[in-house]
PDB file of C-alpha atoms and ligand atoms in Angstrom:
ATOM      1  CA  UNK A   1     113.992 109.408 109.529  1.00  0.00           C
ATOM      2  CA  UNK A   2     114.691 108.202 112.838  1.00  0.00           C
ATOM      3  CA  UNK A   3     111.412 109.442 114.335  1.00  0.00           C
ATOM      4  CA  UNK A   4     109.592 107.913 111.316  1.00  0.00           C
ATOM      5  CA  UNK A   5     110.736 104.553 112.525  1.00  0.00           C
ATOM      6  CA  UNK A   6     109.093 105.345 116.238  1.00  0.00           C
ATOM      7  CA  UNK A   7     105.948 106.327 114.866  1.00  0.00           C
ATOM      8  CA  UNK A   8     104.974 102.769 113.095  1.00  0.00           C
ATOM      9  CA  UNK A   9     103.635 100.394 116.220  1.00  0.00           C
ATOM     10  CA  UNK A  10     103.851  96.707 115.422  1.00  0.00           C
ATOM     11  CA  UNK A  11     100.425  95.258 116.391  1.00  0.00           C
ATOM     12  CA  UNK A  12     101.722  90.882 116.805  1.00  0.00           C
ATOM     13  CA  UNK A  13      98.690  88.292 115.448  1.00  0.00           C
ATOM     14  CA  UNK A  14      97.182  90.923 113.844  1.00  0.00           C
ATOM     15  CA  UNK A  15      94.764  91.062 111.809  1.00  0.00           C
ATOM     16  CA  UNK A  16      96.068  86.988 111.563  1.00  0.00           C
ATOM     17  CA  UNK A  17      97.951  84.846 114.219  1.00  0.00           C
ATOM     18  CA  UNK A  18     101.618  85.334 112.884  1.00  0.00           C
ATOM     19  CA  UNK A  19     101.233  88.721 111.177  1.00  0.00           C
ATOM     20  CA  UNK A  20     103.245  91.474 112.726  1.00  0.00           C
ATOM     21  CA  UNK A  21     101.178  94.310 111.305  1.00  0.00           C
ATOM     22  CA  UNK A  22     102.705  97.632 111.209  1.00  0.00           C
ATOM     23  CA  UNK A  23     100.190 100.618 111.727  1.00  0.00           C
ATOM     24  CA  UNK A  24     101.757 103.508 109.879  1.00  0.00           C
ATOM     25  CA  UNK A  25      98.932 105.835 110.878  1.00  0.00           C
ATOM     26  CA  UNK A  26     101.252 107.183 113.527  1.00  0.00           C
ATOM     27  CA  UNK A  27     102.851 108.790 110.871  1.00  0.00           C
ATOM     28  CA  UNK A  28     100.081 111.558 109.522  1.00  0.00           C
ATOM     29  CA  UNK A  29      99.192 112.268 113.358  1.00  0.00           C
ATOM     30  CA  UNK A  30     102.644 113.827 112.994  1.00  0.00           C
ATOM     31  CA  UNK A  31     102.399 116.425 110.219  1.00  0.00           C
ATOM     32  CA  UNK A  32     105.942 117.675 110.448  1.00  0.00           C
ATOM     33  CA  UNK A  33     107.260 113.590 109.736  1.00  0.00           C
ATOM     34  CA  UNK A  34     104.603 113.329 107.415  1.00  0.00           C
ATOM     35  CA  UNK A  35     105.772 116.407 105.284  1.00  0.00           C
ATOM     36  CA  UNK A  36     109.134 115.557 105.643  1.00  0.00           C
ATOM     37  CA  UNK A  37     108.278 112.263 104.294  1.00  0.00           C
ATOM     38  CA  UNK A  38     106.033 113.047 101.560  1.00  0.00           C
ATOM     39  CA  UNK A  39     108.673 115.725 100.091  1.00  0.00           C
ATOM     40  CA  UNK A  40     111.313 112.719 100.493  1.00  0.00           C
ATOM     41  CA  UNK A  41     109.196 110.292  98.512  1.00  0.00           C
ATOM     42  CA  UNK A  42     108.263 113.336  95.649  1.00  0.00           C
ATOM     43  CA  UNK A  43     111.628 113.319  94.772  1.00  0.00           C
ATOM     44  CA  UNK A  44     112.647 109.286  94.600  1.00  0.00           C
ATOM     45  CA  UNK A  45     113.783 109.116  91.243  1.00  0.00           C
ATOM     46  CA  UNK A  46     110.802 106.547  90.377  1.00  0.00           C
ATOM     47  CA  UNK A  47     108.341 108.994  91.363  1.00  0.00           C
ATOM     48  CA  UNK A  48     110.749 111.208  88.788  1.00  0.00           C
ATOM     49  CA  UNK A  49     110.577 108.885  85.912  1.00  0.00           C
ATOM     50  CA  UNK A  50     106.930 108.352  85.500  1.00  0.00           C
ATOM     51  CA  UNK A  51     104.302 110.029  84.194  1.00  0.00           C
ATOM     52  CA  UNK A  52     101.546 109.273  86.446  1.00  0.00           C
ATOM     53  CA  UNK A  53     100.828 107.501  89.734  1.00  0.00           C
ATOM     54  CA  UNK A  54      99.227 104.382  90.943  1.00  0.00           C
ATOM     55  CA  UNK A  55      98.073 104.585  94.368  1.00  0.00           C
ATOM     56  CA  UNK A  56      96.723 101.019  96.066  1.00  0.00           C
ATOM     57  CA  UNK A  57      93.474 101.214  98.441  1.00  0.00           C
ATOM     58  CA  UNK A  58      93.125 101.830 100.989  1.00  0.00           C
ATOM     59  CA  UNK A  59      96.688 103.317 102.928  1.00  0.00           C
ATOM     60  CA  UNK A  60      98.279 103.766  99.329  1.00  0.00           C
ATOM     61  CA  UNK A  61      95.964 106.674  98.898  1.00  0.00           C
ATOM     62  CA  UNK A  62      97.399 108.483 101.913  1.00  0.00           C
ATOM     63  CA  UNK A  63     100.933 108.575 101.033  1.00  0.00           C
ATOM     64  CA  UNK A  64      99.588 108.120  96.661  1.00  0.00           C
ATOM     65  CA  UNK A  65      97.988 111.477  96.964  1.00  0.00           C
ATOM     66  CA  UNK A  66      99.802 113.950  99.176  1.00  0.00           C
ATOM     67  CA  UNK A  67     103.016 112.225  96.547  1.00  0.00           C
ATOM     68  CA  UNK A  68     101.268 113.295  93.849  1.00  0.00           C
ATOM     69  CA  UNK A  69     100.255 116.803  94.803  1.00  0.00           C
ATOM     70  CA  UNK A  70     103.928 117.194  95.671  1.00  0.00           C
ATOM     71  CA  UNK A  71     105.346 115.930  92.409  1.00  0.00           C
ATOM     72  CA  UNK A  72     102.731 117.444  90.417  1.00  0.00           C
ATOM     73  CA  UNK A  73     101.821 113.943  88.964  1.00  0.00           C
ATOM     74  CA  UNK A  74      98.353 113.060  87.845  1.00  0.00           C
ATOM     75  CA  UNK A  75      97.169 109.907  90.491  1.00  0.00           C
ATOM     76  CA  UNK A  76      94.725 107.079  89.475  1.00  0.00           C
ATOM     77  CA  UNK A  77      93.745 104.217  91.797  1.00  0.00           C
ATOM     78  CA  UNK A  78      94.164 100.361  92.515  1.00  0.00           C
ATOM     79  CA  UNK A  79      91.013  99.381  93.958  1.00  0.00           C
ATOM     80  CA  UNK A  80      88.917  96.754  95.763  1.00  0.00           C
ATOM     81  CA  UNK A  81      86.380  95.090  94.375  1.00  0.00           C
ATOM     82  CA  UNK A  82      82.911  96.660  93.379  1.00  0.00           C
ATOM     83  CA  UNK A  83      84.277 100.063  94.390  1.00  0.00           C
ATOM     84  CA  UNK A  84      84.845 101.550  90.579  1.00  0.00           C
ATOM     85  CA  UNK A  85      82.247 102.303  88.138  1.00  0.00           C
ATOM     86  CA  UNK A  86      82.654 101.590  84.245  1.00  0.00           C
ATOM     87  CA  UNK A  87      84.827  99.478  82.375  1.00  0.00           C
ATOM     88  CA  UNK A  88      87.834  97.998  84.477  1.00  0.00           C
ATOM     89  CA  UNK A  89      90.464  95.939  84.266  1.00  0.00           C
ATOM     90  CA  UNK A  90      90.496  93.416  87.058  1.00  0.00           C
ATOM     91  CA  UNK A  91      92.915  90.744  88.907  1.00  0.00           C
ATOM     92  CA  UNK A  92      93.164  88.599  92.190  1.00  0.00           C
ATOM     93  CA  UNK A  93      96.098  88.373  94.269  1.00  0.00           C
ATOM     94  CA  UNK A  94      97.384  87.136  97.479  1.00  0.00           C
ATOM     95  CA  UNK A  95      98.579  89.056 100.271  1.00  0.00           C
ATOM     96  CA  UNK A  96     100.776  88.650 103.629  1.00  0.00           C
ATOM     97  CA  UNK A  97      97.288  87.851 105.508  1.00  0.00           C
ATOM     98  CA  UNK A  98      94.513  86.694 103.155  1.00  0.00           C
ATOM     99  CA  UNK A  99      93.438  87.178  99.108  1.00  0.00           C
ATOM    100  CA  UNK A 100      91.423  90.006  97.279  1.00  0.00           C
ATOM    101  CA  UNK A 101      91.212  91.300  93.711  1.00  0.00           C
ATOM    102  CA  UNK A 102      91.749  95.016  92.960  1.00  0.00           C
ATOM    103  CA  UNK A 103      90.754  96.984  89.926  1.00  0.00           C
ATOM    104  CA  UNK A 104      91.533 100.308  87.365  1.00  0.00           C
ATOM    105  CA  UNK A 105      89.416 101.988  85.590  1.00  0.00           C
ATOM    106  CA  UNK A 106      90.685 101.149  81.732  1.00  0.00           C
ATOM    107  CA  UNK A 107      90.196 104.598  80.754  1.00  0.00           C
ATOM    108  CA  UNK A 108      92.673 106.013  83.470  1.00  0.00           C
ATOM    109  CA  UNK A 109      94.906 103.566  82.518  1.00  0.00           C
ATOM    110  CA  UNK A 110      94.923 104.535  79.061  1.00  0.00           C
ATOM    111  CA  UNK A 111      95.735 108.071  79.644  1.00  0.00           C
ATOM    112  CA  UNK A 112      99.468 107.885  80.493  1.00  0.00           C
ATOM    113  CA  UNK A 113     102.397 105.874  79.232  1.00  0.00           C
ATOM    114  CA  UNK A 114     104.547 105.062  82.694  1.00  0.00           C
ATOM    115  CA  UNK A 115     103.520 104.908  86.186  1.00  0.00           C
ATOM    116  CA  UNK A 116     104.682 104.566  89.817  1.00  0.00           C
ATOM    117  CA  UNK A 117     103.326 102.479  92.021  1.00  0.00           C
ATOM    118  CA  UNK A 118     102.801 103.547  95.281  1.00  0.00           C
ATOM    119  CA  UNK A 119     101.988 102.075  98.560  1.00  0.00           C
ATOM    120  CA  UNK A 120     102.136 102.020 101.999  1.00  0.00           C
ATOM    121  CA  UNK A 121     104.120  99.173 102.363  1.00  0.00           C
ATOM    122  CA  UNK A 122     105.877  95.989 101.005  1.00  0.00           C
ATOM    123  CA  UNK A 123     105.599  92.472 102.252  1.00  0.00           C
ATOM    124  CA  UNK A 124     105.348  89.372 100.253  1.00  0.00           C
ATOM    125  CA  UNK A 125     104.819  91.707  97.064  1.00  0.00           C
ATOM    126  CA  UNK A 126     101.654  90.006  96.051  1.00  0.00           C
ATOM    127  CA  UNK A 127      99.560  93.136  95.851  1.00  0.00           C
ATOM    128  CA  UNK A 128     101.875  95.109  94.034  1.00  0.00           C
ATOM    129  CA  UNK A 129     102.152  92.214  91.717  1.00  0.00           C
ATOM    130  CA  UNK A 130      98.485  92.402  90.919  1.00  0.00           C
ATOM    131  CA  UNK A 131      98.696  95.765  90.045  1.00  0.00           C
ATOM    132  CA  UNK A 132     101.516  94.828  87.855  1.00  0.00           C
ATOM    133  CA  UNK A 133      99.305  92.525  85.987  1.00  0.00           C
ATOM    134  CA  UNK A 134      96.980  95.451  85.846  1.00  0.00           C
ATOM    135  CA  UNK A 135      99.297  97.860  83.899  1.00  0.00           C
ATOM    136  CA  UNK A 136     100.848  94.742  81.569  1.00  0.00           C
ATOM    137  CA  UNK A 137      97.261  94.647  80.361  1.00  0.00           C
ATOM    138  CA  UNK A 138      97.362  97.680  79.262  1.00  0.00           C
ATOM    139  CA  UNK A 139     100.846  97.608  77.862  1.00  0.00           C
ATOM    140  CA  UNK A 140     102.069 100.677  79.827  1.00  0.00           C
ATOM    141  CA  UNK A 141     105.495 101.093  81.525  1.00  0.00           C
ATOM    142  CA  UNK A 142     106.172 100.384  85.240  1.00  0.00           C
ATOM    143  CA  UNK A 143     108.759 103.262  86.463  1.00  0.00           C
ATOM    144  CA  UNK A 144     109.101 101.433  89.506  1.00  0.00           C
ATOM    145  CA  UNK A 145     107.894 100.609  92.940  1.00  0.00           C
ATOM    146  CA  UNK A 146     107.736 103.321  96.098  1.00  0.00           C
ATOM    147  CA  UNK A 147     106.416 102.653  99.282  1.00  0.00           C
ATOM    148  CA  UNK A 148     106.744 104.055 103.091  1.00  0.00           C
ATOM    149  CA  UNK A 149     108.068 100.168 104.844  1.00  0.00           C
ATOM    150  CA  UNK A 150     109.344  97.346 102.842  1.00  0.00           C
ATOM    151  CA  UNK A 151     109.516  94.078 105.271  1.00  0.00           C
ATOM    152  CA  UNK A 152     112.927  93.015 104.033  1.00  0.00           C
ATOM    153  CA  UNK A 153     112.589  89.073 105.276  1.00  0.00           C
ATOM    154  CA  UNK A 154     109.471  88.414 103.403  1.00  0.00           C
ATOM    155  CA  UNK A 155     111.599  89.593  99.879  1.00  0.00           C
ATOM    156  CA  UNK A 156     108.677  90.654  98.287  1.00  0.00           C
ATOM    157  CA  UNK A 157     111.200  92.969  95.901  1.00  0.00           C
ATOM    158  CA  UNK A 158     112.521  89.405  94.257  1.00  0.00           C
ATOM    159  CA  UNK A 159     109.122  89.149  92.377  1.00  0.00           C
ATOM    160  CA  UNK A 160     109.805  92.494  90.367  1.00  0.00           C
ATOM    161  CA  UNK A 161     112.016  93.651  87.575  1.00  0.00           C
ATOM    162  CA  UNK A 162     111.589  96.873  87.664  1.00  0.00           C
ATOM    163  CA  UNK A 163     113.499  99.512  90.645  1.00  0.00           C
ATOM    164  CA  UNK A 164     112.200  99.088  93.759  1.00  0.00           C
ATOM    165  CA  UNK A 165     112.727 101.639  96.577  1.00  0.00           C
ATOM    166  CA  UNK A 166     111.358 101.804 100.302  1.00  0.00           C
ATOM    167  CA  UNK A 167     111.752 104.463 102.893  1.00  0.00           C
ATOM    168  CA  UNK A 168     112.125 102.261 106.012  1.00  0.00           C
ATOM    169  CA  UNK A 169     113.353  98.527 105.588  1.00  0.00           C
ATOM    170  CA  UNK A 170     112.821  96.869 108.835  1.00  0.00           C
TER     171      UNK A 170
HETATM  172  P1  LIG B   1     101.771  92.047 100.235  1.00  0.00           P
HETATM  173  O1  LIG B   1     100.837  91.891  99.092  1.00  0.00           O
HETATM  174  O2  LIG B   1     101.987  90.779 101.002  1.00  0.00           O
HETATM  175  O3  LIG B   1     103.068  92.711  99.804  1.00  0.00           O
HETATM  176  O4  LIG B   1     101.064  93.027 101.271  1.00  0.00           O
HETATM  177  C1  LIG B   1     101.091  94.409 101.072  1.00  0.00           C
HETATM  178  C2  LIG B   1      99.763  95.053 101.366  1.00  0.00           C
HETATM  179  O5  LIG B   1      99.128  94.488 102.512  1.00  0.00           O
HETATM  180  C3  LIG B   1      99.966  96.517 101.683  1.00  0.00           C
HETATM  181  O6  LIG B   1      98.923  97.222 101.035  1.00  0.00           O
HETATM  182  C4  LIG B   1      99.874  96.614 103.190  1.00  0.00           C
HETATM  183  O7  LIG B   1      99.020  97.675 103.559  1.00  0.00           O
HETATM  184  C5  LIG B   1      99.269  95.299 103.656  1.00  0.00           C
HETATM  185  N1  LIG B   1     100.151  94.553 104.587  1.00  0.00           N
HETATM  186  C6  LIG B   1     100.697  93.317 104.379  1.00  0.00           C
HETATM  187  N2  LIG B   1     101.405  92.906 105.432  1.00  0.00           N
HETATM  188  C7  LIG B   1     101.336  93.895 106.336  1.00  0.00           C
HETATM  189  C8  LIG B   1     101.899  94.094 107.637  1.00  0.00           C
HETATM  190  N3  LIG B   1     102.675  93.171 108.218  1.00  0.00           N
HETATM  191  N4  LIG B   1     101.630  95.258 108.283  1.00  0.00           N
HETATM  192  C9  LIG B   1     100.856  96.200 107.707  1.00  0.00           C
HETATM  193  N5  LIG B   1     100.306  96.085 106.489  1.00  0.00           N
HETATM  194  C10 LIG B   1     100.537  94.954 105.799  1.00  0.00           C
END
């Protein structure tokens, strides 16, 4: 996973002054990394121990889908807002650079009894958060988190009690 680290380019005041964005697009302009990675993540044992997916918009549905093909596990979406039709559940968070809300569609939700949260990457663990608050709603169980990066200073894995697992922590 060497490589993988080489492919992520750290863009500095971006899209903020005092973000160091990572831009893991790199990585699926490389299809041999990218399948190496996605058959990685398919087998993480949080991907294992859920039933379904939750993939977060936008880069979350990159990594959310091609996982979920893999794995054979159903995938439903964490989106922004006015973007889903029907009844959702909605909630606001904060993230590294800024604040949003993201919704689920309650009927996906109520289909299956754990999921996996999947993005492309960690930092202060605000979004992943919100989409925690999603799935309480619904009462469901949280197999975990999985994502590509997880910035380790920012400690956004303090904020959960469930497993938490990253490819890269940088
Ligand atoms: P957070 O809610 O602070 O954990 O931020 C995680 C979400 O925001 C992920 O969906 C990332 O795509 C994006 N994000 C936050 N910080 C960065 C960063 N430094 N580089 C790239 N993406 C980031």
């Amino acid at each position: 996973m060497e490589k993988l680290e080489s492919l992520i380019k750290t863009y500095y005041d971006f899209p903020k002054k005092g973000i160091a964005f990572k831009d893991l697009l790199g990585i699926i302009q490389d299809s041999e990394i990218f399948r190496e990675l996605i058959l990685r993540m398919s087998l993480n044992h949080v991907i294992k121990n859920s039933e379904a997916i939750i993939s977060i918009e936008a880069r979350g549905f990159i990594f959310g889908s091609a996982i979920s093909l893999q794995a054979r596990k159903p995938m439903i979406v964490a989106r922004k807002p006015g973007k889903l039709p029907g009844e959702v559940f909605q909630e606001n968070y904060h993230l590294e650079y800024g604040s949003n809300s993201l919704s689920i569609e309650k009927g996906a939700l109520e289909k299956f009894s754990s999921y996996a949260i999947v993005d492309d990457l960690l930092a202060t663990g605000g979004t992943v958060d919100c989409v925690t608050r999603l799935i309480n709603k619904s009462g469901k169980k949280i197999a975990g988190l999985l994502t590509v990066v997880e910035l380790i200073e920012l400690n956004g894995r303090s904020k959960f009690d469930f497993p938490v697992e990253s490819v890269l922590s940088i």
